[in-house]
PDB file of C-alpha atoms and ligand atoms in Angstrom:
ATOM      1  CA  UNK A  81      14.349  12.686 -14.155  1.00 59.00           C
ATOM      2  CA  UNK A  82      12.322   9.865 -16.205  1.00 81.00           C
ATOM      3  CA  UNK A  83       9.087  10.631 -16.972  1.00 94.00           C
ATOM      4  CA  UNK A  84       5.860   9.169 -15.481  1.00 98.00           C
ATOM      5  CA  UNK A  85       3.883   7.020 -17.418  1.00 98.00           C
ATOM      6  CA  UNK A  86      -0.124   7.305 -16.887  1.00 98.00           C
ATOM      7  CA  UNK A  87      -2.381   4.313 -17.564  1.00 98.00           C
ATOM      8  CA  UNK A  88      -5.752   4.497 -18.309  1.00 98.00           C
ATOM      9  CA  UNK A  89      -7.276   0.820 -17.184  1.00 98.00           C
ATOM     10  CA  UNK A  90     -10.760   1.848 -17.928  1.00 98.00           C
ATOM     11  CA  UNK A  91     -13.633   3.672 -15.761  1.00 98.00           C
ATOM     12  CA  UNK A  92     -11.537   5.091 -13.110  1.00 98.00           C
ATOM     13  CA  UNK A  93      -9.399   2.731 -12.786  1.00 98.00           C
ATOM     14  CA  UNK A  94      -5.011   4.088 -13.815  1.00 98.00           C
ATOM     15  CA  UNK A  95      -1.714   2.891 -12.824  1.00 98.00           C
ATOM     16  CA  UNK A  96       1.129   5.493 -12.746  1.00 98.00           C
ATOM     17  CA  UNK A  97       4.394   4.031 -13.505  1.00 98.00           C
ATOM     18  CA  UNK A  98       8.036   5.726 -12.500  1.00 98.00           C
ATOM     19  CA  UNK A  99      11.561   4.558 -12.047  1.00 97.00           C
ATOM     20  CA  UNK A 100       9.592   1.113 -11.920  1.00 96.00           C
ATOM     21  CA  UNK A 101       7.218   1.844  -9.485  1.00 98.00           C
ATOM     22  CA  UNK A 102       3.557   1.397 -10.413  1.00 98.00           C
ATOM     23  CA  UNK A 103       1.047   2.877  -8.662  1.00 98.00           C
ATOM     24  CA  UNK A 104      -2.630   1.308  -8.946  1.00 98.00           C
ATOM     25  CA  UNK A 105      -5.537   3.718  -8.161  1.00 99.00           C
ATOM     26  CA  UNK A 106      -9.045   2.602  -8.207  1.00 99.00           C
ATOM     27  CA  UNK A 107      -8.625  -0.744  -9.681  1.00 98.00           C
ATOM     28  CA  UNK A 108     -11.984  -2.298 -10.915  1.00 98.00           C
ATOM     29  CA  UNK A 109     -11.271  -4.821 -13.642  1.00 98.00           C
ATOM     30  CA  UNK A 110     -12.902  -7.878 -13.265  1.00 98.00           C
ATOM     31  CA  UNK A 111     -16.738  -7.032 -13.714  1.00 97.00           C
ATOM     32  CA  UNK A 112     -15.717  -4.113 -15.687  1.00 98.00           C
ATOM     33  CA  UNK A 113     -17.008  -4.056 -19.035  1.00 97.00           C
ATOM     34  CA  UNK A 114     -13.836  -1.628 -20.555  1.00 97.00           C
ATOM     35  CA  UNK A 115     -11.236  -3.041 -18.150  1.00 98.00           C
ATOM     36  CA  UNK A 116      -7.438  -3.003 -20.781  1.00 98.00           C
ATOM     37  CA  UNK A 117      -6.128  -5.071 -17.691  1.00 98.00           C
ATOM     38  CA  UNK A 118      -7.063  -8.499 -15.779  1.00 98.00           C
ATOM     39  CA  UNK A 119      -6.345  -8.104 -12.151  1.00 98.00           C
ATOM     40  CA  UNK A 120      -4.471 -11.915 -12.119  1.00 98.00           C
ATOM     41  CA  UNK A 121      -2.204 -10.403 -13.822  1.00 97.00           C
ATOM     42  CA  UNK A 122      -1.221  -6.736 -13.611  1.00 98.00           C
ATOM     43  CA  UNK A 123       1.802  -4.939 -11.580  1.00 98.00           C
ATOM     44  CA  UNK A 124       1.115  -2.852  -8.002  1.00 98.00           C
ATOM     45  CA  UNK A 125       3.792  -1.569  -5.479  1.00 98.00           C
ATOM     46  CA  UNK A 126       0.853   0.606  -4.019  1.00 98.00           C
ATOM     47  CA  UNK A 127      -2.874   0.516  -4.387  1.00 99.00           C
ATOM     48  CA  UNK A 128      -4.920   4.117  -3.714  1.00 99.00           C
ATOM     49  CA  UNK A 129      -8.512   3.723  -3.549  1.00 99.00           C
ATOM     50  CA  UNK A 130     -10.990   6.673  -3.452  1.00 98.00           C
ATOM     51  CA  UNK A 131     -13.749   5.468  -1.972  1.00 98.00           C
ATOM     52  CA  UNK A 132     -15.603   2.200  -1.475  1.00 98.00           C
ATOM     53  CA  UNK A 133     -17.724   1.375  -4.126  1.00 98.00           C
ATOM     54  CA  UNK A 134     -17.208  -1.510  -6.189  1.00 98.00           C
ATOM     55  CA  UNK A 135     -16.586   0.688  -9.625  1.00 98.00           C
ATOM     56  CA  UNK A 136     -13.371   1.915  -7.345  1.00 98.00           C
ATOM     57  CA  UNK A 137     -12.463  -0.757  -4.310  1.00 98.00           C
ATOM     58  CA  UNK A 138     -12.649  -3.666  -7.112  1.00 98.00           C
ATOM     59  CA  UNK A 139      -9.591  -6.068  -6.889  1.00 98.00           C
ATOM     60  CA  UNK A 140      -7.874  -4.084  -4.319  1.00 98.00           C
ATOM     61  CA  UNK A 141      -8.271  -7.393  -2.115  1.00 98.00           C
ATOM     62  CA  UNK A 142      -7.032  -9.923  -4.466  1.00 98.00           C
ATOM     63  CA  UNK A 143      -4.445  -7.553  -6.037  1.00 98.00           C
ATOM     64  CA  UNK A 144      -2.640  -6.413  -3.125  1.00 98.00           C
ATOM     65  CA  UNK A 145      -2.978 -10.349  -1.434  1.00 98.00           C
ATOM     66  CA  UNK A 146      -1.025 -11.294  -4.509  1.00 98.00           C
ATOM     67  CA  UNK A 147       1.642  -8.332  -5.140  1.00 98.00           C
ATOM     68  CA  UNK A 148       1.228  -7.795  -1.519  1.00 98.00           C
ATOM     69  CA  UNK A 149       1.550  -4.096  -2.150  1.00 98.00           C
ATOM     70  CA  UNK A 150       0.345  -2.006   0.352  1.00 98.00           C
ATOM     71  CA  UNK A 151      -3.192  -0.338   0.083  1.00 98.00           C
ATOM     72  CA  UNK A 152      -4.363   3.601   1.154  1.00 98.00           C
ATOM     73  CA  UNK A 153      -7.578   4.280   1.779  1.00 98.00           C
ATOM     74  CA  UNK A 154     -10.034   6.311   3.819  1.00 98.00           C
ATOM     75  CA  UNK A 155     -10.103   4.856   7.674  1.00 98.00           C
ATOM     76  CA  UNK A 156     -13.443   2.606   7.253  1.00 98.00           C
ATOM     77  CA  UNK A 157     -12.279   0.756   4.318  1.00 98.00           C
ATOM     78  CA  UNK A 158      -8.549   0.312   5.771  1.00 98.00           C
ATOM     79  CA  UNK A 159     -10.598  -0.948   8.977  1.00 98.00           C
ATOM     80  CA  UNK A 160     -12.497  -3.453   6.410  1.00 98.00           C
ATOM     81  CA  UNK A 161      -9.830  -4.353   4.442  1.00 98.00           C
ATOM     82  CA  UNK A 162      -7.476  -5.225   7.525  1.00 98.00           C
ATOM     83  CA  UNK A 163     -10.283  -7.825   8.355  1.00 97.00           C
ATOM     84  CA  UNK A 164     -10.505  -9.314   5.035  1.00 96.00           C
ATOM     85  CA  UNK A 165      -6.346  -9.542   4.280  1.00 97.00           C
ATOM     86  CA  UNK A 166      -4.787  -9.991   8.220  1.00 95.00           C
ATOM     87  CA  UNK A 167      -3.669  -7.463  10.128  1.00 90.00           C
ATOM     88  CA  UNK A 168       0.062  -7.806   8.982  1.00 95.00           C
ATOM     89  CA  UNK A 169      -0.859  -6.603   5.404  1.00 98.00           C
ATOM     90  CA  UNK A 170       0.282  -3.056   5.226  1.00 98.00           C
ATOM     91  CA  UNK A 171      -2.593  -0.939   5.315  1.00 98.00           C
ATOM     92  CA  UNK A 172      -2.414   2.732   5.588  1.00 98.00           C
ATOM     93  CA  UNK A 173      -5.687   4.610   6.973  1.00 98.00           C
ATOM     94  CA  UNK A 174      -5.903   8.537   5.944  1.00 98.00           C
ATOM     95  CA  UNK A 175      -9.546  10.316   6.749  1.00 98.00           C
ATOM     96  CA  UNK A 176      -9.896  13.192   4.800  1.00 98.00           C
ATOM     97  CA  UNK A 177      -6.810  15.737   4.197  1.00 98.00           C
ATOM     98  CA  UNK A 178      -4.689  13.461   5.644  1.00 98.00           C
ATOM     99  CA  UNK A 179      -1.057  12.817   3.485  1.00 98.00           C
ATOM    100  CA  UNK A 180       0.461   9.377   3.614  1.00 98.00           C
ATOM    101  CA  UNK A 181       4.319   9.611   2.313  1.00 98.00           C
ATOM    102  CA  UNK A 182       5.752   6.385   0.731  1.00 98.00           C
ATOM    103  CA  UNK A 183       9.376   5.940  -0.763  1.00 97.00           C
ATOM    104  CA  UNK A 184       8.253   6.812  -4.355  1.00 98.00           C
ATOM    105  CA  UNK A 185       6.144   9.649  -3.541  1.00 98.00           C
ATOM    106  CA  UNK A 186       3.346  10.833  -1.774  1.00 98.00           C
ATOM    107  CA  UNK A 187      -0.724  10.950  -1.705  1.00 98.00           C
ATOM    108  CA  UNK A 188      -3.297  13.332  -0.285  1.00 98.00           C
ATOM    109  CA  UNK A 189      -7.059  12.548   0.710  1.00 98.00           C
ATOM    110  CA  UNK A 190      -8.952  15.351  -0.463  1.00 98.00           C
ATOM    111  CA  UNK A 191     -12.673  16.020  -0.571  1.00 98.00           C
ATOM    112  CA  UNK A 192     -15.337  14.624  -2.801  1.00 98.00           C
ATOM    113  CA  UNK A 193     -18.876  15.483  -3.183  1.00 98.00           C
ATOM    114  CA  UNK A 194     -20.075  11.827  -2.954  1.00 98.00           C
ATOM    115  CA  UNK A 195     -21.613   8.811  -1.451  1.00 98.00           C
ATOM    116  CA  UNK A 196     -20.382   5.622  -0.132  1.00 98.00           C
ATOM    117  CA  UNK A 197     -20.947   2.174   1.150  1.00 98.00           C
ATOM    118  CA  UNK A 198     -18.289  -0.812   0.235  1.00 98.00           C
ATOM    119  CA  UNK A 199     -20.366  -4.527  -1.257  1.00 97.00           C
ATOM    120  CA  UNK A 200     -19.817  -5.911   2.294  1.00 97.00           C
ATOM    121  CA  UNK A 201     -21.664  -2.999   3.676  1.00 97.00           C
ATOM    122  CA  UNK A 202     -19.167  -0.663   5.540  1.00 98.00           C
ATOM    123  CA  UNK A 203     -20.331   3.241   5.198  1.00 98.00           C
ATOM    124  CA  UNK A 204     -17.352   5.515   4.425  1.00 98.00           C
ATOM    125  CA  UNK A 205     -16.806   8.851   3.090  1.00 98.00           C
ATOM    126  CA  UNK A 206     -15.580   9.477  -0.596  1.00 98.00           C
ATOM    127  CA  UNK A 207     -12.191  10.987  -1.187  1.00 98.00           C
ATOM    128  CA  UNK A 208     -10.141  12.583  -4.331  1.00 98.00           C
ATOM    129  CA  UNK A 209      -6.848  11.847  -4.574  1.00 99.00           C
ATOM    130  CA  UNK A 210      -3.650  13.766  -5.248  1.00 98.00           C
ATOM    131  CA  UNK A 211      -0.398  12.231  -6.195  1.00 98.00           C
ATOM    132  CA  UNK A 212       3.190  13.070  -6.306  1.00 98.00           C
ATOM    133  CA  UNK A 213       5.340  10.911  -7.828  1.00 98.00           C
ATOM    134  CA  UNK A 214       8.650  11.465 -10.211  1.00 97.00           C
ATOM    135  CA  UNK A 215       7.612  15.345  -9.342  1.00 97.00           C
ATOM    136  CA  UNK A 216       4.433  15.399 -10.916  1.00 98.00           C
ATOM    137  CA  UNK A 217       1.583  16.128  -9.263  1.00 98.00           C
ATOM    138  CA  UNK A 218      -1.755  14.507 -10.381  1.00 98.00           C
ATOM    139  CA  UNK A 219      -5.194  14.797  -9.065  1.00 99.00           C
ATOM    140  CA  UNK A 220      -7.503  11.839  -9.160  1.00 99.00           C
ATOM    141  CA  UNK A 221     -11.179  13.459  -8.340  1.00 99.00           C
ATOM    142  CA  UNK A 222     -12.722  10.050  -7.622  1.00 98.00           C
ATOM    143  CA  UNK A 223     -16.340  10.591  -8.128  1.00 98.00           C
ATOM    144  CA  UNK A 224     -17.649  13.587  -6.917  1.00 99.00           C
ATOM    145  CA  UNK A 225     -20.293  16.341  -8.143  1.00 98.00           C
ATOM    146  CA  UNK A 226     -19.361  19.932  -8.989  1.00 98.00           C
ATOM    147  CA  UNK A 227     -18.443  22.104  -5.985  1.00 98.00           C
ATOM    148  CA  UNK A 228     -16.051  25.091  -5.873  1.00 98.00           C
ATOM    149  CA  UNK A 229     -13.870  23.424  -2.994  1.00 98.00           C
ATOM    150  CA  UNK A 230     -12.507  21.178  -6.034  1.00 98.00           C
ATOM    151  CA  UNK A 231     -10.659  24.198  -6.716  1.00 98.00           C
ATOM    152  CA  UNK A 232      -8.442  23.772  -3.447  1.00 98.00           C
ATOM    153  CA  UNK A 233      -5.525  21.232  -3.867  1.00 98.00           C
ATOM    154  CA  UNK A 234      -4.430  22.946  -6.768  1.00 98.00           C
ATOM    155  CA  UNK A 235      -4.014  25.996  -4.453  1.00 98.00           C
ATOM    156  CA  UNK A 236      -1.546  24.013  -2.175  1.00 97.00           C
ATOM    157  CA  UNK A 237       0.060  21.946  -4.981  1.00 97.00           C
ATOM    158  CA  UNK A 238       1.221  22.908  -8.866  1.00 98.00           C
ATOM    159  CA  UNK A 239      -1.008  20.253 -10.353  1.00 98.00           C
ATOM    160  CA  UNK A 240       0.303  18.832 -13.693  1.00 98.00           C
ATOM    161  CA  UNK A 241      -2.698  16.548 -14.578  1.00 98.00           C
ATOM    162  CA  UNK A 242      -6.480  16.243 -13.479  1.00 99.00           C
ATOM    163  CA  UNK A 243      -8.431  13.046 -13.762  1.00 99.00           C
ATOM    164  CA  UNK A 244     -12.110  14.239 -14.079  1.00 99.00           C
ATOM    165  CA  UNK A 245     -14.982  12.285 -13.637  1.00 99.00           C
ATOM    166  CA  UNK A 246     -17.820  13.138 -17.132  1.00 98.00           C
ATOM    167  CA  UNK A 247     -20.381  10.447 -17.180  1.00 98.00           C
ATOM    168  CA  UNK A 248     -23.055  12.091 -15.657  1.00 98.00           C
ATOM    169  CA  UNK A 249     -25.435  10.306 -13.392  1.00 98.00           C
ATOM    170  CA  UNK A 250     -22.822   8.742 -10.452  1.00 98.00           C
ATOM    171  CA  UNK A 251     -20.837  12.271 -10.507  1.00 98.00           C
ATOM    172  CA  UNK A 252     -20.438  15.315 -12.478  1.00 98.00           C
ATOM    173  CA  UNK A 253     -21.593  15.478 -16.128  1.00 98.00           C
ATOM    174  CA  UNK A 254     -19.736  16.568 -19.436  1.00 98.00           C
ATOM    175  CA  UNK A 255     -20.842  19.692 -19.266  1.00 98.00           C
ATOM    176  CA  UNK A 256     -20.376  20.077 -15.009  1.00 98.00           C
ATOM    177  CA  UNK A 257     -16.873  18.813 -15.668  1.00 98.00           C
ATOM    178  CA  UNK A 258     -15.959  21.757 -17.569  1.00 98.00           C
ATOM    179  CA  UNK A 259     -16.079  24.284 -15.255  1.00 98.00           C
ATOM    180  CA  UNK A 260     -14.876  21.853 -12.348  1.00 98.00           C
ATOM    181  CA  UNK A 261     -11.636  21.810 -15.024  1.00 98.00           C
ATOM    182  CA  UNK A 262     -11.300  25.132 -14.703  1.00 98.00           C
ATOM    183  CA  UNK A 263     -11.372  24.877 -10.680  1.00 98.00           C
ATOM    184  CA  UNK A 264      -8.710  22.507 -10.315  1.00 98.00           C
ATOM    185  CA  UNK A 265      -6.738  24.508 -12.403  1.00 98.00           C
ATOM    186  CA  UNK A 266      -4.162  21.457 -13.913  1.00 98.00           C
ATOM    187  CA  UNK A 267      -3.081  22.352 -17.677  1.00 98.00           C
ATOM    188  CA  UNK A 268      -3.529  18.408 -18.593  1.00 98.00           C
ATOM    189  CA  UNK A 269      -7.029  16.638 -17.951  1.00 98.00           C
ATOM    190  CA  UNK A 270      -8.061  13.131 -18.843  1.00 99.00           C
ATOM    191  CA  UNK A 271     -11.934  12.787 -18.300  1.00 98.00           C
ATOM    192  CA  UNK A 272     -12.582   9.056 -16.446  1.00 98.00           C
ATOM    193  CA  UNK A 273     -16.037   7.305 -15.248  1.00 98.00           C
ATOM    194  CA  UNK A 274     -17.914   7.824 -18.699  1.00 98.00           C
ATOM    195  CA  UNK A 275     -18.705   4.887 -21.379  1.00 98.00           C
ATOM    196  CA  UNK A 276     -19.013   1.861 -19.128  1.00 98.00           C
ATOM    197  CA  UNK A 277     -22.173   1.269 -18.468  1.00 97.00           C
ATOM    198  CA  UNK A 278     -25.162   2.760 -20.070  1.00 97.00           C
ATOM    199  CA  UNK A 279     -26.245   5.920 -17.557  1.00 98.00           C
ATOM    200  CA  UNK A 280     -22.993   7.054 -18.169  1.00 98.00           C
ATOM    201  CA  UNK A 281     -22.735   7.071 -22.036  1.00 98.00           C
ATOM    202  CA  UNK A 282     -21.271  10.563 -23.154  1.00 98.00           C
ATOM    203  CA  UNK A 283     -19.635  12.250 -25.637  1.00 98.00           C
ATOM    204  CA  UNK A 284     -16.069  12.820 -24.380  1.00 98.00           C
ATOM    205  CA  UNK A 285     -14.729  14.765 -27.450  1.00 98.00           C
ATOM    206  CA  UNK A 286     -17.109  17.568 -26.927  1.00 98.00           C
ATOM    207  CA  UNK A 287     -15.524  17.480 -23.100  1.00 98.00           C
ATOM    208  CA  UNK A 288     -12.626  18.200 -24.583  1.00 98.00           C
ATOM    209  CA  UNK A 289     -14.416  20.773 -27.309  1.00 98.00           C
ATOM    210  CA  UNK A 290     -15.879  22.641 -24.519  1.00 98.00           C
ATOM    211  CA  UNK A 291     -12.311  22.250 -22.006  1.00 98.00           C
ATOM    212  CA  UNK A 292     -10.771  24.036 -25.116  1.00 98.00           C
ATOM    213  CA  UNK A 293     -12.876  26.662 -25.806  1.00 97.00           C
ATOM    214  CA  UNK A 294     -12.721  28.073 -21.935  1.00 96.00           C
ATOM    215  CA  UNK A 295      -8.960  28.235 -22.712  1.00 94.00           C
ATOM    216  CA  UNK A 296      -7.947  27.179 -19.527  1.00 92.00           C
ATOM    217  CA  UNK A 297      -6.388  23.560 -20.369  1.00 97.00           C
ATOM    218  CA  UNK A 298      -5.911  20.717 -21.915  1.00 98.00           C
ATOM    219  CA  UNK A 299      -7.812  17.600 -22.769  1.00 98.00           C
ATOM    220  CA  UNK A 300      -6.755  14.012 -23.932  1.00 98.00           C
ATOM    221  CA  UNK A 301      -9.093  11.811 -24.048  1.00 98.00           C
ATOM    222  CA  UNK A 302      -7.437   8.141 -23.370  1.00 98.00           C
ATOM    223  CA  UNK A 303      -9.556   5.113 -24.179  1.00 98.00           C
ATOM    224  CA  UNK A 304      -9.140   2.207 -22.031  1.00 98.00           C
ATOM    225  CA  UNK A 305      -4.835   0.567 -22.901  1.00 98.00           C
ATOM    226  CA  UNK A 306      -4.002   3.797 -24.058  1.00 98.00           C
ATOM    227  CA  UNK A 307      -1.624   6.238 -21.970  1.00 98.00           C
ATOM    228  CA  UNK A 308       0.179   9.465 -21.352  1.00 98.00           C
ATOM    229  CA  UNK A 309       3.742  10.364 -20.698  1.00 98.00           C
ATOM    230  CA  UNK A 310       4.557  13.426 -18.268  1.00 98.00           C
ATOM    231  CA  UNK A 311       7.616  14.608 -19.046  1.00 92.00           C
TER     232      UNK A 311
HETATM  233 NI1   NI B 686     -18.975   5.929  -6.440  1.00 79.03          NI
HETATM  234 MN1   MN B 687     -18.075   5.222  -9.435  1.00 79.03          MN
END
């Protein structure tokens, strides 16, 4: 089996590429002061979207009305979206825990200590992520705090990689994102949502110090264009 390919975009923004199949998640680029990618420009067959803030919903619009890929995401943005791109763009609607299987894989809404409201105003609840693809198995957090049900998908699932949110401020800091780590339980992490904008400066080497010395897993820190092969 090929290996998956992870891309780190910038803030929390990745695409996962397999068998050439990329999967977008989260893709705020333009506006995005880190953004490796320009959203004119770059590759979807899906788009996943956590939750509907603009740091996360982003070019999902314009992206999937120009790859046409189809978009996932939790039931009040889908409703949203299917009023902004037609009703005959494929949309797919989970709420929380729900699974929607495509032909490359597979992704699970999972809970996320959050809030949410998109830019045109539609409330909706936050989500994490968890993806299957080329069998691995990786868990986007989205932006959430620190609370001990993070440690649940990786009861149900053998995670291989863990996308944790370190910034502080919006979600979880540094030093809350070490012992959400060891919840989730993946051997791999990549910390995400840290450096962009100012509240969120942090130091994401001693993340990966303090990930280390608990001995659990571990941490590569990607800057934005760099990326990770599981094999
Ligand atoms: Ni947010
Ligand atoms: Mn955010």
């Amino acid at each position: 089996m090929s290996s998956v390919k992870v891309n780190y975009l910038g803030h929390s923004a990745f695409s996962i590429e397999h068998d050439g199949t990329t999967v977008l998640i989260d893709p705020f680029l333009t506006g995005n002061p880190k953004a490796s990618a320009d959203a004119a420009d770059i590759k979807a067959d899906a788009i996943l979207v956590t939750h509907g803030h603009q740091d996360h919903l982003g070019d999902t619009a314009a992206i999937a009305l120009r790859t046409g890929a189809p978009i996932a995401t939790v039931v009040e943005i889908a409703a949203e979206l299917a009023d902004e791109l037609g009703t005959e763009h494929p949309i797919y609607d989970p709420n929380i825990g729900g699974t929607i299987d495509f032909d490359w894989g597979w992704a699970q809404w999972v809970p996320a200590w959050h809030t949410s409201t998109t830019p045109r105003g539609t409330v909706n609840t936050p989500a994490g992520i968890v993806i299957n693809i080329g069998g691995k198995t990786i868990y986007h957090l989205g932006d959430t705090a620190l609370f001990s049900d993070l440690a649940l998908p990786g009861q149900r699932h053998s995670l291989d990689l863990a996308l944790i949110p370190i910034g502080g401020h919006y979600t979880m800091d540094r030093h809350d994102a070490v012992r959400a780590a060891t919840l989730v339980g993946a051997p791999l992490v990549v910390p995400t949502h840290y450096n962009t904008f100012p509240p969120i400066e942090t130091d994401a080497s001693a993340f990966a110090d303090a990930v280390a010395a608990e001995g659990n897993a571990t941490v590569t820190v990607l800057d934005p264009g760099q990326s990770l092969e599981l094999q």
